Amino acid sequence: MPPKVSMLADIPGEENIPSRSSPTASTALPLHPTFFPFHIIPGISNFRDVGGWPISGESHVRKGVLYRGSDTNRVTPDGIARLQELHIKTDFDLRSSQQIERTGGYKVLGGMTRIWTPVFADEQYTEEAAKQRYELYAGEGTDGIVTAFIEILTSGTTMFRTVLRHLLATIPPSSDETAPALFMHCTTGNNRTGVFISLLLLLLGVPESVVIEEYALSEKGLAPTRHINVERLLKKGAFKEYGPEEAQRKCERMVGARPESMRALIEEVKRRWGGPEGYFKEHVRLTGEEIARLKTLLNVT
C-alpha cells in the first residue's frame, strides 16, 4: 500500500469566491493535498497520477502515463508548465458541450492536443436529464448514485475505448522510457472520471479495497475548491425546491466521493457483468488481446 503522508501545501491560482457556501473570512480553506498520488497543478484541483497503486506482490500500476483531475478552466500559466513537465501530451475532455459552453469554452493547453470525448451526448444532457442525475448523485444512500454510475459506464463506452486504445498506441513498452502521458478529466473529476478510473484499476488487478481508497481521495482533492463548485450548482438552481440548507447539503454530496458508493458499484459490476473484464469486453468492446496488452503495459515492478 502506498504510504499516506499528511503533508499539505497551498496551491496558487485557485479562486476563493466568497459566497453563502464558502468558508467565512475567519475560517481557513482546506489545503490542496501533496501526498501520494496528488500533484500540485496551479488552477486544477483533484489532480493526481493513476499509477503507483499495488497490483500484487511487488508490482504496481505504472506511473506517469495517465493522470486524472478536474477541468482546466482556471489553470494558470504555471499550471500549464507543470502539466508540460509531466510530459502530458493529450487532454481528454469528458464534459458535455453544454457544460463547456456554460463555462466559457475550454482552455488551450500549450503543447497538448485536446480530444473531446463526451460521456453524454447532447440529447442525454438536457436540463431535465441533468436534474434527474443530480438527484441520483445527491441521495443519502447508494442506490441512486450506483444507478448514475451505471449510466456513466454504459453511456461513455466510446470515450473509454478511445482513451484506452490511445494508451495502447502511444505508451512505450518499457517503463524506463518517458511516456507521452494522458490527462483525463470531467468537471470535478470525481464522478465520470472517477468511475472509469476505478474500473480500469479493477481490470488491472488492483485490490477492491485500494480502488475504493483511490476513489475516495477526491474528498481531499476537491475540499479546497468545494465551495466554488457548490456555489456554481446553487447558482444554476440545483435543488432549489428543497430550500437553501438542504439544497447546499445535496450539492456538497454531489461534490464528494463516499467510499460506500464505490463499494456498492463494484458489487453491481459483479452482478451485471461478472466483474470488470466482462464490462470491458461486452460494453467497451476491447478484445482479449487488447486487455492483455493493457495489463502488460500498465503493470510494472
XYZ file of C-alpha atoms in Angstrom:
301
model
C 0.000 0.000 0.000
C 1.477 3.421 -0.906
C 2.334 5.488 2.153
C -0.128 8.081 3.381
C 1.708 11.239 4.308
C -0.281 14.016 5.914
C 1.777 16.762 4.293
C -0.297 19.558 2.756
C 0.532 22.655 0.753
C -1.462 25.516 -0.659
C -1.875 25.891 -4.393
C -1.662 29.254 -6.163
C -4.113 30.258 -8.830
C -7.342 28.911 -7.309
C -10.302 31.214 -6.839
C -11.628 31.798 -3.341
C -15.061 33.144 -4.133
C -16.940 34.400 -1.067
C -20.476 33.056 -1.048
C -23.084 31.585 1.218
C -21.456 28.195 0.607
C -17.838 29.304 1.080
C -15.972 29.477 4.403
C -16.165 32.657 6.411
C -13.283 35.084 6.392
C -12.091 33.658 9.715
C -12.167 30.046 8.511
C -9.156 28.784 6.604
C -9.853 26.807 3.449
C -8.594 23.220 3.348
C -5.207 22.999 1.668
C -4.538 21.101 -1.521
C -3.039 17.689 -0.756
C 0.504 16.930 -1.830
C 0.764 13.327 -0.579
C 0.672 10.354 -2.961
C -0.707 10.362 -5.623
C -1.527 14.091 -5.842
C 0.426 16.698 -7.807
C 0.189 20.450 -7.335
C -1.077 21.954 -10.594
C -1.952 25.631 -10.053
C -5.554 26.149 -11.141
C -6.540 22.465 -11.397
C -7.960 20.706 -8.362
C -8.112 16.982 -7.581
C -5.170 16.288 -9.910
C -3.389 13.000 -9.389
C -1.479 10.162 -11.013
C -3.469 6.998 -11.665
C -0.267 4.976 -11.279
C 1.527 3.698 -8.216
C -1.252 1.585 -6.739
C -0.358 -2.016 -5.831
C -1.467 -4.912 -8.009
C 0.131 -7.976 -6.439
C 3.413 -8.849 -4.799
C 5.957 -6.239 -5.851
C 4.057 -4.986 -8.908
C 2.086 -1.783 -9.200
C 0.261 0.338 -11.772
C 2.697 2.202 -13.993
C 3.216 5.832 -13.029
C 3.423 8.834 -15.325
C 1.180 7.633 -18.156
C -2.358 8.562 -17.066
C -3.485 11.448 -14.878
C -6.942 12.455 -13.660
C -8.432 15.663 -12.321
C -10.933 18.472 -12.699
C -11.445 20.773 -15.671
C -8.797 23.206 -16.880
C -10.889 26.400 -16.928
C -8.869 28.075 -14.161
C -5.443 26.625 -14.918
C -2.668 29.213 -14.662
C 0.434 29.555 -16.848
C 2.400 27.898 -14.029
C -0.154 25.089 -14.052
C 0.289 24.552 -17.783
C 4.054 24.488 -17.287
C 3.641 21.780 -14.629
C 1.486 19.701 -16.995
C 4.223 20.008 -19.611
C 6.838 18.918 -17.063
C 4.778 15.768 -16.514
C 5.030 15.112 -20.279
C 1.254 15.300 -20.739
C 0.612 15.404 -24.477
C -3.116 14.669 -24.677
C -6.073 16.183 -22.817
C -9.211 14.015 -22.905
C -12.209 16.213 -22.054
C -15.208 14.154 -20.889
C -17.621 17.067 -20.452
C -20.781 17.624 -22.460
C -20.977 20.552 -24.876
C -23.489 22.401 -22.678
C -21.113 22.258 -19.715
C -18.241 23.585 -21.786
C -20.349 26.416 -23.238
C -21.650 27.474 -19.805
C -18.107 27.880 -18.510
C -16.970 29.986 -21.443
C -15.379 27.320 -23.616
C -12.198 25.409 -22.938
C -8.632 26.413 -22.135
C -5.981 25.778 -24.797
C -3.038 23.982 -23.200
C 0.267 24.624 -24.919
C 1.970 21.537 -26.275
C -1.082 19.342 -25.672
C -3.730 18.006 -28.016
C -7.280 18.280 -26.711
C -9.560 15.378 -27.636
C -13.218 15.973 -26.855
C -14.764 12.670 -25.779
C -18.048 13.467 -24.014
C -19.568 10.767 -21.844
C -23.086 12.005 -22.597
C -24.411 13.051 -25.995
C -26.256 16.372 -26.227
C -29.639 14.673 -26.193
C -28.674 12.961 -22.939
C -27.708 16.220 -21.268
C -30.964 18.138 -21.356
C -31.921 20.259 -18.363
C -34.414 17.619 -17.216
C -31.909 14.772 -17.606
C -29.285 16.725 -15.675
C -31.766 17.403 -12.877
C -32.552 13.697 -12.597
C -28.826 12.874 -12.390
C -28.353 15.479 -9.679
C -30.979 13.720 -7.569
C -29.204 10.388 -8.047
C -25.786 11.819 -7.138
C -27.089 13.660 -4.079
C -29.082 10.879 -2.423
C -28.107 9.800 1.082
C -27.891 6.077 0.294
C -26.069 4.291 -2.532
C -28.920 3.106 -4.779
C -29.249 6.407 -6.602
C -25.577 7.061 -7.153
C -24.964 3.499 -8.356
C -27.766 3.995 -10.899
C -25.990 7.167 -12.052
C -22.639 5.380 -12.176
C -24.042 2.572 -14.328
C -25.430 5.178 -16.740
C -21.950 6.704 -16.930
C -20.387 3.313 -17.659
C -22.890 2.435 -20.376
C -23.045 5.901 -21.983
C -19.307 6.527 -22.036
C -18.078 3.381 -23.740
C -16.966 5.183 -26.907
C -14.959 7.621 -24.817
C -13.375 4.862 -22.759
C -12.477 2.787 -25.817
C -10.885 5.868 -27.412
C -8.795 6.641 -24.320
C -7.612 3.071 -23.812
C -6.734 2.491 -27.456
C -4.820 5.768 -27.405
C -2.876 4.417 -24.429
C -2.177 1.186 -26.281
C -0.972 3.090 -29.343
C 1.262 5.624 -27.594
C 2.700 4.153 -24.389
C 6.172 2.615 -24.919
C 6.503 -0.962 -23.692
C 9.441 -0.201 -21.414
C 8.675 1.710 -18.221
C 12.210 3.122 -18.469
C 11.101 5.258 -21.420
C 9.327 8.564 -20.812
C 5.739 8.145 -21.961
C 3.611 10.781 -23.704
C 1.121 10.984 -20.835
C -2.646 11.485 -20.926
C -4.805 13.738 -18.778
C -8.433 12.625 -18.367
C -10.972 14.959 -16.778
C -14.624 15.894 -16.472
C -15.768 18.908 -14.416
C -14.666 17.992 -10.904
C -13.040 14.625 -11.609
C -14.981 12.652 -9.000
C -17.946 11.069 -10.809
C -17.405 10.451 -14.526
C -13.616 10.367 -14.353
C -13.663 8.554 -11.018
C -15.921 5.741 -12.201
C -13.878 4.964 -15.309
C -10.557 5.074 -13.473
C -11.921 2.727 -10.820
C -12.995 0.179 -13.433
C -9.600 0.387 -15.123
C -7.773 -0.197 -11.829
C -10.014 -3.184 -11.086
C -9.254 -4.588 -14.548
C -5.524 -4.279 -13.856
C -5.885 -6.290 -10.665
C -5.713 -3.548 -8.037
C -7.470 -4.864 -4.898
C -11.020 -3.641 -4.361
C -10.168 -2.021 -1.032
C -7.436 0.026 -2.723
C -9.715 1.053 -5.585
C -12.256 2.292 -3.032
C -9.484 4.212 -1.269
C -8.311 5.781 -4.540
C -11.852 6.832 -5.465
C -12.446 8.405 -2.048
C -9.327 10.587 -2.401
C -11.495 13.018 -4.370
C -12.915 14.106 -0.995
C -9.500 15.561 -0.174
C -8.698 16.598 -3.732
C -11.863 18.684 -4.049
C -12.007 20.046 -0.495
C -10.145 23.331 -1.250
C -12.499 24.232 -4.124
C -15.716 22.579 -2.925
C -17.248 25.962 -2.070
C -16.718 27.110 -5.678
C -18.446 24.063 -7.128
C -21.284 24.196 -4.615
C -21.866 27.853 -5.413
C -21.886 27.065 -9.133
C -24.542 24.402 -8.614
C -26.635 26.668 -6.407
C -26.500 29.469 -8.979
C -27.790 27.001 -11.573
C -30.786 26.405 -9.331
C -29.872 22.881 -8.283
C -32.280 21.540 -5.621
C -33.908 24.947 -5.153
C -37.214 23.248 -4.339
C -35.671 21.906 -1.117
C -34.784 25.219 0.468
C -31.319 26.756 0.956
C -29.902 24.465 3.657
C -30.981 21.161 2.143
C -30.004 22.363 -1.354
C -26.487 23.097 -0.091
C -26.221 19.695 1.626
C -27.218 17.950 -1.594
C -24.730 19.981 -3.633
C -21.974 19.093 -1.183
C -22.811 15.385 -1.561
C -22.531 15.779 -5.334
C -19.026 17.192 -4.991
C -17.765 14.285 -2.943
C -16.670 10.667 -3.180
C -18.059 8.406 -0.473
C -16.340 5.012 -0.101
C -19.678 3.231 0.200
C -20.669 4.499 -3.250
C -17.720 2.785 -4.929
C -18.139 -0.323 -2.788
C -21.749 -0.636 -3.981
C -20.750 -0.004 -7.613
C -18.168 -2.801 -7.518
C -20.841 -5.222 -6.327
C -23.175 -4.084 -9.108
C -20.452 -4.553 -11.737
C -20.001 -8.115 -10.491
C -23.750 -8.736 -10.647
C -24.205 -7.287 -14.152
C -21.014 -8.321 -15.925
C -19.301 -10.822 -13.675
C -16.594 -8.257 -12.900
C -14.594 -5.601 -14.740
C -13.353 -7.841 -17.559
C -16.927 -8.649 -18.559
C -17.697 -4.934 -18.724
C -14.650 -4.162 -20.862
C -15.399 -6.969 -23.302
C -19.176 -6.546 -23.504
C -19.554 -2.764 -23.424
C -16.204 -1.131 -24.142
C -15.640 -3.837 -26.774
C -11.968 -4.358 -26.091
C -10.615 -7.645 -27.364
C -8.955 -10.185 -25.113
C -5.643 -9.304 -26.757
C -6.120 -5.588 -26.036
C -6.955 -6.293 -22.396
C -3.871 -8.476 -22.064
C -1.689 -5.730 -23.585
C -3.146 -3.110 -21.229
C -2.314 -5.298 -18.263
C 1.233 -5.824 -19.543
C 1.842 -2.152 -20.334
C 0.448 -0.828 -17.069
C 1.823 -3.437 -14.674
C 5.394 -2.772 -13.546
C 7.648 -3.998 -10.738
